[in-house]
Amino acid sequence: MKTMLMFVSLLAAGLVMTGCADNHLLHMKDGTTKVVEGKPELDKATGMIIYTDESGKQQAVQQSDIAGMDSL
């Protein structure tokens, strides 16, 4: 019973961590698409979307320039 509980706990933790690590696509209003590592975050103070690009560099874009976002 204890082993089963530990297995289920580890499985649940793995699924949660996997969900946070998904890459996303940012569809821009100018027609371009950007691949983003992880989930982009909104900087409420500036209104900018902060994300990490494919090469690992942190980037920022105006929230108003984004047409949509999809998970890969």
Coordinates of N, CA and C in Angstrom, one line a residue:
M1 N 0.8 -1.2 0.0 CA 0.0 0.0 0.0 C 0.9 1.3 0.0
K2 N 1.9 1.3 0.8 CA 2.8 2.4 0.9 C 3.5 2.6 -0.4
T3 N 3.9 1.5 -1.0 CA 4.6 1.6 -2.3 C 3.7 2.2 -3.4
M4 N 2.5 1.8 -3.4 CA 1.5 2.3 -4.4 C 1.3 3.8 -4.2
L5 N 1.2 4.2 -2.9 CA 1.0 5.6 -2.7 C 2.2 6.4 -3.1
M6 N 3.4 5.9 -2.9 CA 4.6 6.6 -3.3 C 4.6 6.7 -4.9
F7 N 4.3 5.6 -5.5 CA 4.2 5.6 -7.0 C 3.3 6.6 -7.6
V8 N 2.1 6.6 -7.0 CA 1.0 7.6 -7.5 C 1.5 9.0 -7.2
S9 N 2.1 9.3 -6.1 CA 2.6 10.6 -5.8 C 3.7 11.1 -6.8
L10 N 4.6 10.2 -7.1 CA 5.7 10.5 -8.0 C 5.1 10.7 -9.4
L11 N 4.2 9.9 -9.8 CA 3.5 10.0 -11.1 C 2.8 11.4 -11.2
A12 N 2.1 11.7 -10.2 CA 1.4 13.0 -10.2 C 2.4 14.2 -10.3
A13 N 3.4 14.1 -9.5 CA 4.5 15.2 -9.6 C 5.1 15.3 -10.9
G14 N 5.4 14.1 -11.5 CA 5.9 14.1 -12.9 C 5.0 14.7 -13.9
L15 N 3.7 14.5 -13.8 CA 2.8 15.0 -14.8 C 2.7 16.5 -14.6
V16 N 2.7 17.0 -13.4 CA 2.6 18.4 -13.1 C 3.8 19.1 -13.7
M17 N 5.0 18.6 -13.5 CA 6.3 19.2 -14.0 C 6.3 19.1 -15.5
T18 N 5.8 18.1 -16.1 CA 5.8 18.0 -17.5 C 4.9 19.1 -18.1
G19 N 3.7 19.3 -17.5 CA 2.8 20.4 -18.0 C 3.4 21.7 -18.0
C20 N 4.3 22.0 -17.0 CA 4.9 23.3 -16.9 C 6.0 23.5 -17.9
A21 N 6.6 22.4 -18.4 CA 7.8 22.5 -19.3 C 7.4 22.5 -20.7
D22 N 6.1 22.5 -21.1 CA 5.7 22.5 -22.5 C 6.2 23.7 -23.2
N23 N 6.6 23.6 -24.4 CA 6.9 24.7 -25.3 C 5.6 25.3 -25.8
H24 N 5.6 26.6 -26.1 CA 4.4 27.2 -26.7 C 4.8 28.0 -28.0
L25 N 3.8 28.2 -28.8 CA 3.9 29.0 -30.0 C 3.2 30.4 -29.7
L26 N 3.9 31.5 -30.0 CA 3.3 32.8 -29.9 C 3.0 33.2 -31.4
H27 N 1.8 33.4 -31.7 CA 1.4 33.9 -33.0 C 1.2 35.4 -32.9
M28 N 2.1 36.1 -33.7 CA 2.1 37.5 -33.7 C 1.1 38.1 -34.7
K29 N 0.7 39.3 -34.4 CA -0.3 40.0 -35.3 C 0.4 40.3 -36.7
D30 N 1.7 40.4 -36.8 CA 2.3 40.6 -38.1 C 2.5 39.3 -38.9
G31 N 2.0 38.2 -38.4 CA 2.0 37.0 -39.1 C 3.1 36.0 -38.8
T32 N 4.0 36.4 -38.0 CA 5.1 35.6 -37.6 C 4.7 34.7 -36.4
T33 N 5.5 33.6 -36.2 CA 5.3 32.7 -35.1 C 6.6 32.5 -34.4
K34 N 6.6 32.6 -33.1 CA 7.8 32.4 -32.3 C 7.6 31.1 -31.4
V35 N 8.6 30.3 -31.4 CA 8.6 29.1 -30.5 C 9.2 29.6 -29.1
V36 N 8.5 29.3 -28.1 CA 8.9 29.7 -26.7 C 9.1 28.5 -25.8
E37 N 10.2 28.6 -25.1 CA 10.5 27.5 -24.1 C 9.7 27.8 -22.8
G38 N 8.9 26.8 -22.4 CA 8.0 27.0 -21.2 C 6.9 28.0 -21.5
K39 N 6.2 28.4 -20.5 CA 5.1 29.3 -20.6 C 5.5 30.8 -20.4
P40 N 5.1 31.6 -21.4 CA 5.4 33.0 -21.2 C 4.7 33.7 -20.0
E41 N 5.3 34.7 -19.5 CA 4.7 35.4 -18.3 C 4.5 36.8 -18.6
L42 N 3.4 37.4 -18.0 CA 3.1 38.8 -18.2 C 3.7 39.6 -17.1
D43 N 4.5 40.6 -17.5 CA 5.0 41.6 -16.6 C 4.0 42.7 -16.4
K44 N 3.2 42.7 -15.3 CA 2.1 43.5 -15.1 C 2.5 45.0 -15.1
A45 N 3.7 45.3 -14.7 CA 4.2 46.7 -14.6 C 4.4 47.3 -15.9
T46 N 4.8 46.5 -16.9 CA 5.1 47.1 -18.2 C 4.1 46.6 -19.3
G47 N 3.3 45.6 -19.0 CA 2.4 45.1 -20.0 C 3.1 44.2 -21.1
M48 N 4.4 43.9 -20.8 CA 5.1 43.1 -21.8 C 5.0 41.6 -21.4
I49 N 5.1 40.7 -22.4 CA 5.1 39.3 -22.3 C 6.6 38.9 -22.3
I50 N 7.0 38.3 -21.2 CA 8.4 37.8 -21.1 C 8.5 36.3 -21.4
Y51 N 9.4 36.0 -22.3 CA 9.6 34.6 -22.7 C 11.0 34.2 -23.0
T52 N 11.3 32.9 -23.0 CA 12.7 32.5 -23.4 C 12.6 31.8 -24.8
D53 N 13.4 32.3 -25.7 CA 13.3 31.8 -27.1 C 14.1 30.5 -27.2
E54 N 14.1 29.9 -28.4 CA 14.7 28.6 -28.6 C 16.2 28.6 -28.3
S55 N 16.9 29.7 -28.4 CA 18.3 29.7 -28.1 C 18.6 30.0 -26.7
G56 N 17.6 30.1 -25.8 CA 17.8 30.3 -24.4 C 17.8 31.8 -23.9
K57 N 17.6 32.7 -24.9 CA 17.7 34.1 -24.5 C 16.3 34.6 -24.1
Q58 N 16.3 35.4 -23.0 CA 15.1 36.0 -22.6 C 14.7 37.2 -23.5
Q59 N 13.4 37.2 -23.9 CA 12.9 38.2 -24.8 C 11.6 38.8 -24.2
A60 N 11.2 39.9 -24.8 CA 10.0 40.6 -24.3 C 9.3 41.1 -25.6
V61 N 7.9 41.1 -25.5 CA 7.1 41.6 -26.6 C 5.9 42.2 -26.0
Q62 N 5.4 43.3 -26.6 CA 4.1 43.9 -26.1 C 3.0 42.9 -26.2
Q63 N 2.2 42.9 -25.2 CA 1.0 42.0 -25.2 C 0.1 42.3 -26.3
S64 N 0.0 43.5 -26.7 CA -0.9 43.9 -27.8 C -0.5 43.4 -29.2
D65 N 0.8 43.0 -29.3 CA 1.4 42.4 -30.5 C 1.1 41.0 -30.8
I66 N 0.5 40.3 -29.7 CA 0.3 38.9 -29.8 C -1.2 38.6 -30.2
A67 N -1.3 37.8 -31.3 CA -2.6 37.4 -31.8 C -3.2 36.2 -31.0
G68 N -2.3 35.3 -30.6 CA -2.7 34.1 -29.9 C -1.5 33.2 -29.5
M69 N -1.8 32.2 -28.7 CA -0.8 31.3 -28.1 C -1.3 29.9 -28.1
D70 N -0.4 29.0 -28.5 CA -0.8 27.5 -28.5 C 0.3 26.8 -27.8
S71 N 0.0 25.7 -27.1 CA 0.9 24.8 -26.5 C 1.3 23.7 -27.5
L72 N 2.6 23.4 -27.5 CA 3.1 22.3 -28.4 C 2.9 21.0 -27.8

